[in-house]
């Protein structure tokens, strides 16, 4: 039995380790934390393997466990950040009357350009330049379709209105950075 | 009448939640006549789409062999518990 599990664990690590690591890294944006989350996922999976009903693929099952671990990580790591983001990301694109102060360039972006590794690097660069936790919030909201209530409780927002304003400012800042870094270089 | 600043916030909010019908209409009308807001909306859509492509372009990122070894050892310990 132990030998059998040994083989199963080695197989998981080899087949899904990298995928799970990328999943975690994209969300927590910290290599050591991502590695730990992958490790915890495999440990939990081994402990619960006898209950795995085989209704989904192993990959889906493991990803589901990791998703919970990622959310738990943010729950434990809870801090008041909401006001920080909104203060830090004031909009400078508009005048006092709410009109554009600048003209936006047209992004001519064929899909093939967006699949390039350089594009990915530019995006990572811009995500890294956002205030603490802003990229994590945006990624979780966008990729995992977290509900507004979950986002508020994980990231310390008092109301969904604050959350929408934050997400809008985060996207605006990301857009500005990508405008410089990628589209109009 | 919506201001451009309001429109940019609503365009973002529309990516996260369903806007009310009247608001959607006001945003659409504004975007129709305002070039900057039109571009802004298009650009947020492009950025939103890129998140779904990240997996495709990040395959070069892998667990280091050190991390793999470490995890392997922990799992072995767990199994022999």
PDB file of C-alpha atoms in Angstrom:
ATOM      1  CA  UNK A   1       0.000   0.000   0.000  1.00  0.00           C
ATOM      2  CA  UNK A   2       2.721   2.445   1.046  1.00  0.00           C
ATOM      3  CA  UNK A   3       4.741   1.579  -2.014  1.00  0.00           C
ATOM      4  CA  UNK A   4       1.706   2.041  -4.181  1.00  0.00           C
ATOM      5  CA  UNK A   5       1.019   5.473  -2.657  1.00  0.00           C
ATOM      6  CA  UNK A   6       4.672   6.310  -3.115  1.00  0.00           C
ATOM      7  CA  UNK A   7       4.304   5.706  -6.836  1.00  0.00           C
ATOM      8  CA  UNK A   8       1.074   7.660  -7.000  1.00  0.00           C
ATOM      9  CA  UNK A   9       2.632  10.656  -5.234  1.00  0.00           C
ATOM     10  CA  UNK A  10       5.668  10.587  -7.506  1.00  0.00           C
ATOM     11  CA  UNK A  11       3.374  10.415 -10.526  1.00  0.00           C
ATOM     12  CA  UNK A  12       1.304  13.399  -9.340  1.00  0.00           C
ATOM     13  CA  UNK A  13       4.369  15.491  -8.673  1.00  0.00           C
ATOM     14  CA  UNK A  14       5.811  14.712 -12.065  1.00  0.00           C
ATOM     15  CA  UNK A  15       2.596  15.196 -14.022  1.00  0.00           C
ATOM     16  CA  UNK A  16       0.881  18.059 -12.206  1.00  0.00           C
ATOM     17  CA  UNK A  17       3.535  19.703 -10.011  1.00  0.00           C
ATOM     18  CA  UNK A  18       4.487  22.397 -12.510  1.00  0.00           C
ATOM     19  CA  UNK A  19       0.901  23.174 -13.459  1.00  0.00           C
ATOM     20  CA  UNK A  20      -0.168  23.531  -9.821  1.00  0.00           C
ATOM     21  CA  UNK A  21       2.880  25.666  -9.092  1.00  0.00           C
ATOM     22  CA  UNK A  22       1.974  28.073 -11.919  1.00  0.00           C
ATOM     23  CA  UNK A  23      -1.620  28.180 -10.705  1.00  0.00           C
ATOM     24  CA  UNK A  24      -0.497  29.100  -7.189  1.00  0.00           C
ATOM     25  CA  UNK A  25       2.246  31.506  -8.260  1.00  0.00           C
ATOM     26  CA  UNK A  26      -0.080  33.500 -10.493  1.00  0.00           C
ATOM     27  CA  UNK A  27      -2.410  34.022  -7.551  1.00  0.00           C
ATOM     28  CA  UNK A  28      -0.114  34.524  -4.565  1.00  0.00           C
ATOM     29  CA  UNK A  29       2.818  36.047  -6.542  1.00  0.00           C
ATOM     30  CA  UNK A  30       5.430  34.670  -4.165  1.00  0.00           C
ATOM     31  CA  UNK A  31       7.576  31.669  -5.104  1.00  0.00           C
ATOM     32  CA  UNK A  32       8.131  30.275  -1.600  1.00  0.00           C
ATOM     33  CA  UNK A  33       4.449  30.586  -0.698  1.00  0.00           C
ATOM     34  CA  UNK A  34       3.434  28.971  -3.994  1.00  0.00           C
ATOM     35  CA  UNK A  35       5.788  26.016  -3.379  1.00  0.00           C
ATOM     36  CA  UNK A  36       4.361  25.539   0.115  1.00  0.00           C
ATOM     37  CA  UNK A  37       0.805  25.604  -1.188  1.00  0.00           C
ATOM     38  CA  UNK A  38       1.609  22.939  -3.789  1.00  0.00           C
ATOM     39  CA  UNK A  39       3.224  20.802  -1.101  1.00  0.00           C
ATOM     40  CA  UNK A  40       0.197  21.204   1.212  1.00  0.00           C
ATOM     41  CA  UNK A  41      -2.081  20.304  -1.680  1.00  0.00           C
ATOM     42  CA  UNK A  42      -0.285  17.009  -2.298  1.00  0.00           C
ATOM     43  CA  UNK A  43      -0.277  16.190   1.419  1.00  0.00           C
ATOM     44  CA  UNK A  44      -4.035  16.841   1.676  1.00  0.00           C
ATOM     45  CA  UNK A  45      -4.619  14.862  -1.502  1.00  0.00           C
ATOM     46  CA  UNK A  46      -2.749  11.849  -0.097  1.00  0.00           C
ATOM     47  CA  UNK A  47      -4.736  12.064   3.123  1.00  0.00           C
ATOM     48  CA  UNK A  48      -8.017  12.216   1.227  1.00  0.00           C
ATOM     49  CA  UNK A  49      -7.133   9.890  -1.626  1.00  0.00           C
ATOM     50  CA  UNK A  50      -9.301   7.048  -0.326  1.00  0.00           C
ATOM     51  CA  UNK A  51     -12.296   9.409  -0.616  1.00  0.00           C
ATOM     52  CA  UNK A  52     -11.498  10.489  -4.168  1.00  0.00           C
ATOM     53  CA  UNK A  53     -14.484   9.192  -6.081  1.00  0.00           C
ATOM     54  CA  UNK A  54     -12.981   9.609  -9.520  1.00  0.00           C
ATOM     55  CA  UNK A  55     -15.873  11.820 -10.624  1.00  0.00           C
ATOM     56  CA  UNK A  56     -13.419  14.392 -11.934  1.00  0.00           C
ATOM     57  CA  UNK A  57      -9.917  14.008 -13.327  1.00  0.00           C
ATOM     58  CA  UNK A  58      -7.024  13.926 -10.877  1.00  0.00           C
ATOM     59  CA  UNK A  59      -5.866  17.285 -12.237  1.00  0.00           C
ATOM     60  CA  UNK A  60      -9.240  18.907 -11.579  1.00  0.00           C
ATOM     61  CA  UNK A  61      -9.400  17.356  -8.151  1.00  0.00           C
ATOM     62  CA  UNK A  62      -5.913  18.562  -7.202  1.00  0.00           C
ATOM     63  CA  UNK A  63      -6.636  22.034  -8.591  1.00  0.00           C
ATOM     64  CA  UNK A  64      -9.796  22.201  -6.462  1.00  0.00           C
ATOM     65  CA  UNK A  65      -7.792  21.395  -3.341  1.00  0.00           C
ATOM     66  CA  UNK A  66      -5.196  24.013  -4.261  1.00  0.00           C
ATOM     67  CA  UNK A  67      -7.872  26.629  -4.900  1.00  0.00           C
ATOM     68  CA  UNK A  68      -9.075  26.198  -1.299  1.00  0.00           C
ATOM     69  CA  UNK A  69      -5.502  26.425  -0.032  1.00  0.00           C
ATOM     70  CA  UNK A  70      -4.965  29.680  -1.937  1.00  0.00           C
ATOM     71  CA  UNK A  71      -8.115  31.239  -0.466  1.00  0.00           C
ATOM     72  CA  UNK A  72      -7.140  30.014   3.013  1.00  0.00           C
ATOM     73  CA  UNK A  73      -3.777  31.673   2.526  1.00  0.00           C
ATOM     74  CA  UNK A  74      -5.465  35.024   1.893  1.00  0.00           C
ATOM     75  CA  UNK A  75      -7.820  34.478   4.811  1.00  0.00           C
ATOM     76  CA  UNK A  76      -4.903  33.905   7.191  1.00  0.00           C
ATOM     77  CA  UNK A  77      -2.947  36.724   5.656  1.00  0.00           C
ATOM     78  CA  UNK A  78      -5.821  39.151   6.084  1.00  0.00           C
ATOM     79  CA  UNK A  79      -4.924  42.803   6.403  1.00  0.00           C
ATOM     80  CA  UNK A  80      -6.582  46.109   5.900  1.00  0.00           C
ATOM     81  CA  UNK A  81      -5.619  47.091   2.417  1.00  0.00           C
ATOM     82  CA  UNK A  82      -8.679  48.576   0.827  1.00  0.00           C
ATOM     83  CA  UNK A  83      -8.072  52.208   1.688  1.00  0.00           C
ATOM     84  CA  UNK A  84      -4.399  51.812   0.887  1.00  0.00           C
ATOM     85  CA  UNK A  85      -5.103  50.828  -2.704  1.00  0.00           C
ATOM     86  CA  UNK A  86      -7.652  53.535  -3.255  1.00  0.00           C
ATOM     87  CA  UNK A  87      -5.339  56.214  -1.888  1.00  0.00           C
ATOM     88  CA  UNK A  88      -2.347  54.983  -3.783  1.00  0.00           C
ATOM     89  CA  UNK A  89      -4.078  54.688  -7.117  1.00  0.00           C
ATOM     90  CA  UNK A  90      -5.644  58.070  -7.568  1.00  0.00           C
ATOM     91  CA  UNK A  91      -6.689  58.714 -11.119  1.00  0.00           C
ATOM     92  CA  UNK A  92      -4.623  61.307 -12.877  1.00  0.00           C
ATOM     93  CA  UNK A  93      -6.159  60.799 -16.278  1.00  0.00           C
ATOM     94  CA  UNK A  94      -9.070  63.161 -15.700  1.00  0.00           C
ATOM     95  CA  UNK A  95      -9.507  66.845 -14.976  1.00  0.00           C
ATOM     96  CA  UNK A  96     -11.612  68.110 -12.111  1.00  0.00           C
ATOM     97  CA  UNK A  97     -14.758  67.893 -14.207  1.00  0.00           C
ATOM     98  CA  UNK A  98     -14.201  64.221 -14.963  1.00  0.00           C
ATOM     99  CA  UNK A  99     -13.052  64.687 -18.575  1.00  0.00           C
ATOM    100  CA  UNK A 100     -10.022  63.061 -20.155  1.00  0.00           C
ATOM    101  CA  UNK A 101      -6.809  65.058 -19.817  1.00  0.00           C
ATOM    102  CA  UNK A 102      -5.010  62.870 -22.352  1.00  0.00           C
ATOM    103  CA  UNK A 103      -5.902  61.112 -25.573  1.00  0.00           C
ATOM    104  CA  UNK A 104      -5.665  57.342 -25.443  1.00  0.00           C
ATOM    105  CA  UNK A 105      -3.678  55.552 -28.113  1.00  0.00           C
ATOM    106  CA  UNK A 106      -5.321  52.865 -30.177  1.00  0.00           C
ATOM    107  CA  UNK A 107      -4.130  49.393 -29.171  1.00  0.00           C
ATOM    108  CA  UNK A 108      -3.574  47.487 -32.313  1.00  0.00           C
ATOM    109  CA  UNK A 109      -3.236  44.049 -30.806  1.00  0.00           C
ATOM    110  CA  UNK A 110      -3.575  40.993 -32.979  1.00  0.00           C
ATOM    111  CA  UNK A 111      -4.098  37.848 -30.926  1.00  0.00           C
ATOM    112  CA  UNK A 112      -0.777  36.397 -32.061  1.00  0.00           C
ATOM    113  CA  UNK A 113       1.011  39.260 -30.295  1.00  0.00           C
ATOM    114  CA  UNK A 114      -0.741  38.491 -27.044  1.00  0.00           C
ATOM    115  CA  UNK A 115       0.460  34.902 -27.033  1.00  0.00           C
ATOM    116  CA  UNK A 116       4.103  35.929 -26.977  1.00  0.00           C
ATOM    117  CA  UNK A 117       6.250  35.372 -23.939  1.00  0.00           C
ATOM    118  CA  UNK A 118       7.372  39.016 -24.019  1.00  0.00           C
ATOM    119  CA  UNK A 119       3.779  40.079 -23.600  1.00  0.00           C
ATOM    120  CA  UNK A 120       3.485  37.837 -20.583  1.00  0.00           C
ATOM    121  CA  UNK A 121       6.662  39.364 -19.147  1.00  0.00           C
ATOM    122  CA  UNK A 122       5.354  42.897 -19.681  1.00  0.00           C
ATOM    123  CA  UNK A 123       2.102  41.952 -17.966  1.00  0.00           C
ATOM    124  CA  UNK A 124       3.958  40.453 -15.007  1.00  0.00           C
ATOM    125  CA  UNK A 125       6.121  43.551 -14.786  1.00  0.00           C
ATOM    126  CA  UNK A 126       3.045  45.772 -14.659  1.00  0.00           C
ATOM    127  CA  UNK A 127       1.250  43.524 -12.158  1.00  0.00           C
ATOM    128  CA  UNK A 128       4.334  43.638  -9.929  1.00  0.00           C
ATOM    129  CA  UNK A 129       4.260  47.422  -9.946  1.00  0.00           C
ATOM    130  CA  UNK A 130       0.751  47.595  -8.521  1.00  0.00           C
ATOM    131  CA  UNK A 131       0.377  48.189  -4.778  1.00  0.00           C
ATOM    132  CA  UNK A 132       0.585  45.200  -2.470  1.00  0.00           C
ATOM    133  CA  UNK A 133      -2.209  42.667  -2.991  1.00  0.00           C
ATOM    134  CA  UNK A 134      -3.796  44.633  -5.852  1.00  0.00           C
ATOM    135  CA  UNK A 135      -2.618  42.133  -8.470  1.00  0.00           C
ATOM    136  CA  UNK A 136      -3.769  39.236  -6.299  1.00  0.00           C
ATOM    137  CA  UNK A 137      -7.216  40.768  -5.967  1.00  0.00           C
ATOM    138  CA  UNK A 138      -7.503  41.377  -9.703  1.00  0.00           C
ATOM    139  CA  UNK A 139      -6.337  37.857 -10.587  1.00  0.00           C
ATOM    140  CA  UNK A 140      -8.670  36.163  -8.110  1.00  0.00           C
ATOM    141  CA  UNK A 141     -11.632  38.254  -9.196  1.00  0.00           C
ATOM    142  CA  UNK A 142     -10.944  37.744 -12.888  1.00  0.00           C
ATOM    143  CA  UNK A 143      -9.698  34.174 -13.103  1.00  0.00           C
ATOM    144  CA  UNK A 144     -11.568  32.507 -10.263  1.00  0.00           C
ATOM    145  CA  UNK A 145     -14.702  34.596 -10.538  1.00  0.00           C
ATOM    146  CA  UNK A 146     -14.751  35.181  -6.800  1.00  0.00           C
ATOM    147  CA  UNK A 147     -17.963  36.804  -5.581  1.00  0.00           C
ATOM    148  CA  UNK A 148     -17.916  40.436  -4.466  1.00  0.00           C
ATOM    149  CA  UNK A 149     -18.648  39.367  -0.882  1.00  0.00           C
ATOM    150  CA  UNK A 150     -15.743  36.916  -0.872  1.00  0.00           C
ATOM    151  CA  UNK A 151     -13.411  39.602  -2.251  1.00  0.00           C
ATOM    152  CA  UNK A 152     -14.582  42.074   0.400  1.00  0.00           C
ATOM    153  CA  UNK A 153     -14.003  39.656   3.241  1.00  0.00           C
ATOM    154  CA  UNK A 154     -10.642  38.371   1.937  1.00  0.00           C
ATOM    155  CA  UNK A 155      -9.219  41.788   1.160  1.00  0.00           C
ATOM    156  CA  UNK A 156     -10.832  43.890   3.847  1.00  0.00           C
ATOM    157  CA  UNK A 157     -13.345  46.065   2.002  1.00  0.00           C
ATOM    158  CA  UNK A 158     -16.193  47.602   3.946  1.00  0.00           C
ATOM    159  CA  UNK A 159     -18.563  47.698   1.003  1.00  0.00           C
ATOM    160  CA  UNK A 160     -18.794  46.429  -2.556  1.00  0.00           C
ATOM    161  CA  UNK A 161     -18.691  50.031  -3.782  1.00  0.00           C
ATOM    162  CA  UNK A 162     -15.178  50.367  -2.392  1.00  0.00           C
ATOM    163  CA  UNK A 163     -14.303  47.131  -4.131  1.00  0.00           C
ATOM    164  CA  UNK A 164     -15.561  48.317  -7.536  1.00  0.00           C
ATOM    165  CA  UNK A 165     -13.634  51.586  -7.208  1.00  0.00           C
ATOM    166  CA  UNK A 166     -10.476  49.679  -6.301  1.00  0.00           C
ATOM    167  CA  UNK A 167     -10.793  47.228  -9.170  1.00  0.00           C
ATOM    168  CA  UNK A 168     -11.412  50.104 -11.551  1.00  0.00           C
ATOM    169  CA  UNK A 169      -8.295  51.933 -10.374  1.00  0.00           C
ATOM    170  CA  UNK A 170      -6.212  48.767 -10.470  1.00  0.00           C
ATOM    171  CA  UNK A 171      -7.280  48.114 -14.075  1.00  0.00           C
ATOM    172  CA  UNK A 172      -6.672  51.732 -14.974  1.00  0.00           C
ATOM    173  CA  UNK A 173      -3.131  51.577 -13.586  1.00  0.00           C
ATOM    174  CA  UNK A 174      -2.451  48.266 -15.278  1.00  0.00           C
ATOM    175  CA  UNK A 175      -3.741  49.685 -18.565  1.00  0.00           C
ATOM    176  CA  UNK A 176      -1.484  52.709 -18.274  1.00  0.00           C
ATOM    177  CA  UNK A 177       1.560  50.565 -17.560  1.00  0.00           C
ATOM    178  CA  UNK A 178       0.848  48.155 -20.440  1.00  0.00           C
ATOM    179  CA  UNK A 179       0.281  51.137 -22.710  1.00  0.00           C
ATOM    180  CA  UNK A 180       3.852  52.259 -22.087  1.00  0.00           C
ATOM    181  CA  UNK A 181       5.478  48.860 -21.670  1.00  0.00           C
ATOM    182  CA  UNK A 182       3.940  46.972 -24.543  1.00  0.00           C
ATOM    183  CA  UNK A 183       1.656  48.753 -26.934  1.00  0.00           C
ATOM    184  CA  UNK A 184       3.512  51.984 -27.569  1.00  0.00           C
ATOM    185  CA  UNK A 185       7.089  51.076 -26.970  1.00  0.00           C
TER     186      UNK A 185
ATOM    187  CA  UNK B   1     -25.159  62.785 -18.489  1.00  0.00           C
ATOM    188  CA  UNK B   2     -22.248  60.533 -17.476  1.00  0.00           C
ATOM    189  CA  UNK B   3     -18.760  61.961 -17.288  1.00  0.00           C
ATOM    190  CA  UNK B   4     -15.823  60.109 -18.807  1.00  0.00           C
ATOM    191  CA  UNK B   5     -14.483  59.319 -15.358  1.00  0.00           C
ATOM    192  CA  UNK B   6     -17.798  57.711 -14.357  1.00  0.00           C
ATOM    193  CA  UNK B   7     -17.845  55.742 -17.589  1.00  0.00           C
ATOM    194  CA  UNK B   8     -14.389  54.251 -16.971  1.00  0.00           C
ATOM    195  CA  UNK B   9     -15.510  53.072 -13.530  1.00  0.00           C
ATOM    196  CA  UNK B  10     -18.696  51.589 -14.934  1.00  0.00           C
ATOM    197  CA  UNK B  11     -16.823  49.858 -17.747  1.00  0.00           C
ATOM    198  CA  UNK B  12     -14.648  48.170 -15.121  1.00  0.00           C
ATOM    199  CA  UNK B  13     -17.630  47.356 -12.912  1.00  0.00           C
ATOM    200  CA  UNK B  14     -19.343  45.821 -15.924  1.00  0.00           C
ATOM    201  CA  UNK B  15     -16.517  43.281 -16.126  1.00  0.00           C
ATOM    202  CA  UNK B  16     -17.177  42.214 -12.541  1.00  0.00           C
ATOM    203  CA  UNK B  17     -20.925  42.339 -12.248  1.00  0.00           C
ATOM    204  CA  UNK B  18     -24.018  42.853 -14.379  1.00  0.00           C
ATOM    205  CA  UNK B  19     -24.920  46.529 -14.682  1.00  0.00           C
ATOM    206  CA  UNK B  20     -28.528  47.643 -14.565  1.00  0.00           C
ATOM    207  CA  UNK B  21     -30.256  48.074 -17.924  1.00  0.00           C
ATOM    208  CA  UNK B  22     -30.529  51.860 -17.746  1.00  0.00           C
ATOM    209  CA  UNK B  23     -26.875  52.227 -16.705  1.00  0.00           C
ATOM    210  CA  UNK B  24     -25.773  49.901 -19.503  1.00  0.00           C
ATOM    211  CA  UNK B  25     -27.674  52.008 -22.004  1.00  0.00           C
ATOM    212  CA  UNK B  26     -26.157  55.273 -20.735  1.00  0.00           C
ATOM    213  CA  UNK B  27     -22.658  53.769 -20.900  1.00  0.00           C
ATOM    214  CA  UNK B  28     -23.225  52.445 -24.425  1.00  0.00           C
ATOM    215  CA  UNK B  29     -24.464  55.825 -25.645  1.00  0.00           C
ATOM    216  CA  UNK B  30     -21.507  57.628 -24.104  1.00  0.00           C
ATOM    217  CA  UNK B  31     -18.986  55.127 -25.480  1.00  0.00           C
ATOM    218  CA  UNK B  32     -20.600  55.440 -28.903  1.00  0.00           C
ATOM    219  CA  UNK B  33     -19.779  59.138 -29.153  1.00  0.00           C
ATOM    220  CA  UNK B  34     -16.566  59.334 -27.064  1.00  0.00           C
ATOM    221  CA  UNK B  35     -13.397  58.044 -28.734  1.00  0.00           C
ATOM    222  CA  UNK B  36     -11.306  57.909 -25.568  1.00  0.00           C
ATOM    223  CA  UNK B  37     -13.899  55.970 -23.606  1.00  0.00           C
ATOM    224  CA  UNK B  38     -14.336  53.665 -26.575  1.00  0.00           C
ATOM    225  CA  UNK B  39     -10.607  52.919 -26.565  1.00  0.00           C
ATOM    226  CA  UNK B  40     -10.601  52.564 -22.809  1.00  0.00           C
ATOM    227  CA  UNK B  41     -13.362  49.971 -22.952  1.00  0.00           C
ATOM    228  CA  UNK B  42     -11.609  48.057 -25.707  1.00  0.00           C
ATOM    229  CA  UNK B  43      -8.331  48.093 -23.808  1.00  0.00           C
ATOM    230  CA  UNK B  44      -9.867  46.811 -20.581  1.00  0.00           C
ATOM    231  CA  UNK B  45     -11.424  44.007 -22.605  1.00  0.00           C
ATOM    232  CA  UNK B  46      -8.020  43.147 -24.072  1.00  0.00           C
ATOM    233  CA  UNK B  47      -6.475  43.080 -20.590  1.00  0.00           C
ATOM    234  CA  UNK B  48      -9.320  40.982 -19.232  1.00  0.00           C
ATOM    235  CA  UNK B  49      -8.784  38.507 -22.062  1.00  0.00           C
ATOM    236  CA  UNK B  50      -5.053  38.254 -21.416  1.00  0.00           C
ATOM    237  CA  UNK B  51      -5.652  36.697 -18.019  1.00  0.00           C
ATOM    238  CA  UNK B  52      -7.192  33.704 -19.704  1.00  0.00           C
ATOM    239  CA  UNK B  53      -4.167  33.323 -21.955  1.00  0.00           C
ATOM    240  CA  UNK B  54      -1.604  33.429 -19.174  1.00  0.00           C
ATOM    241  CA  UNK B  55      -1.583  29.663 -18.827  1.00  0.00           C
ATOM    242  CA  UNK B  56      -0.680  29.336 -22.471  1.00  0.00           C
ATOM    243  CA  UNK B  57       2.309  31.653 -22.281  1.00  0.00           C
ATOM    244  CA  UNK B  58       3.700  30.737 -18.870  1.00  0.00           C
ATOM    245  CA  UNK B  59       4.636  27.125 -19.474  1.00  0.00           C
ATOM    246  CA  UNK B  60       8.304  27.963 -19.017  1.00  0.00           C
ATOM    247  CA  UNK B  61       7.622  28.455 -15.296  1.00  0.00           C
ATOM    248  CA  UNK B  62       8.213  25.205 -13.443  1.00  0.00           C
ATOM    249  CA  UNK B  63       8.938  23.970  -9.933  1.00  0.00           C
ATOM    250  CA  UNK B  64      12.691  23.988  -9.323  1.00  0.00           C
ATOM    251  CA  UNK B  65      14.304  20.570  -8.893  1.00  0.00           C
ATOM    252  CA  UNK B  66      15.148  21.570  -5.313  1.00  0.00           C
ATOM    253  CA  UNK B  67      11.488  22.237  -4.571  1.00  0.00           C
ATOM    254  CA  UNK B  68      10.494  18.967  -6.223  1.00  0.00           C
ATOM    255  CA  UNK B  69      12.972  17.056  -4.092  1.00  0.00           C
ATOM    256  CA  UNK B  70      11.806  18.765  -0.949  1.00  0.00           C
ATOM    257  CA  UNK B  71       8.145  18.057  -1.703  1.00  0.00           C
ATOM    258  CA  UNK B  72       8.993  14.471  -2.603  1.00  0.00           C
ATOM    259  CA  UNK B  73      10.629  13.932   0.786  1.00  0.00           C
ATOM    260  CA  UNK B  74       7.700  15.456   2.668  1.00  0.00           C
ATOM    261  CA  UNK B  75       5.263  13.220   0.804  1.00  0.00           C
ATOM    262  CA  UNK B  76       7.382  10.161   1.545  1.00  0.00           C
ATOM    263  CA  UNK B  77       7.323  11.053   5.225  1.00  0.00           C
ATOM    264  CA  UNK B  78       3.570  11.554   5.077  1.00  0.00           C
ATOM    265  CA  UNK B  79       3.049   8.139   3.494  1.00  0.00           C
ATOM    266  CA  UNK B  80       5.244   6.350   6.042  1.00  0.00           C
ATOM    267  CA  UNK B  81       3.577   8.047   8.995  1.00  0.00           C
TER     268      UNK B  81
END
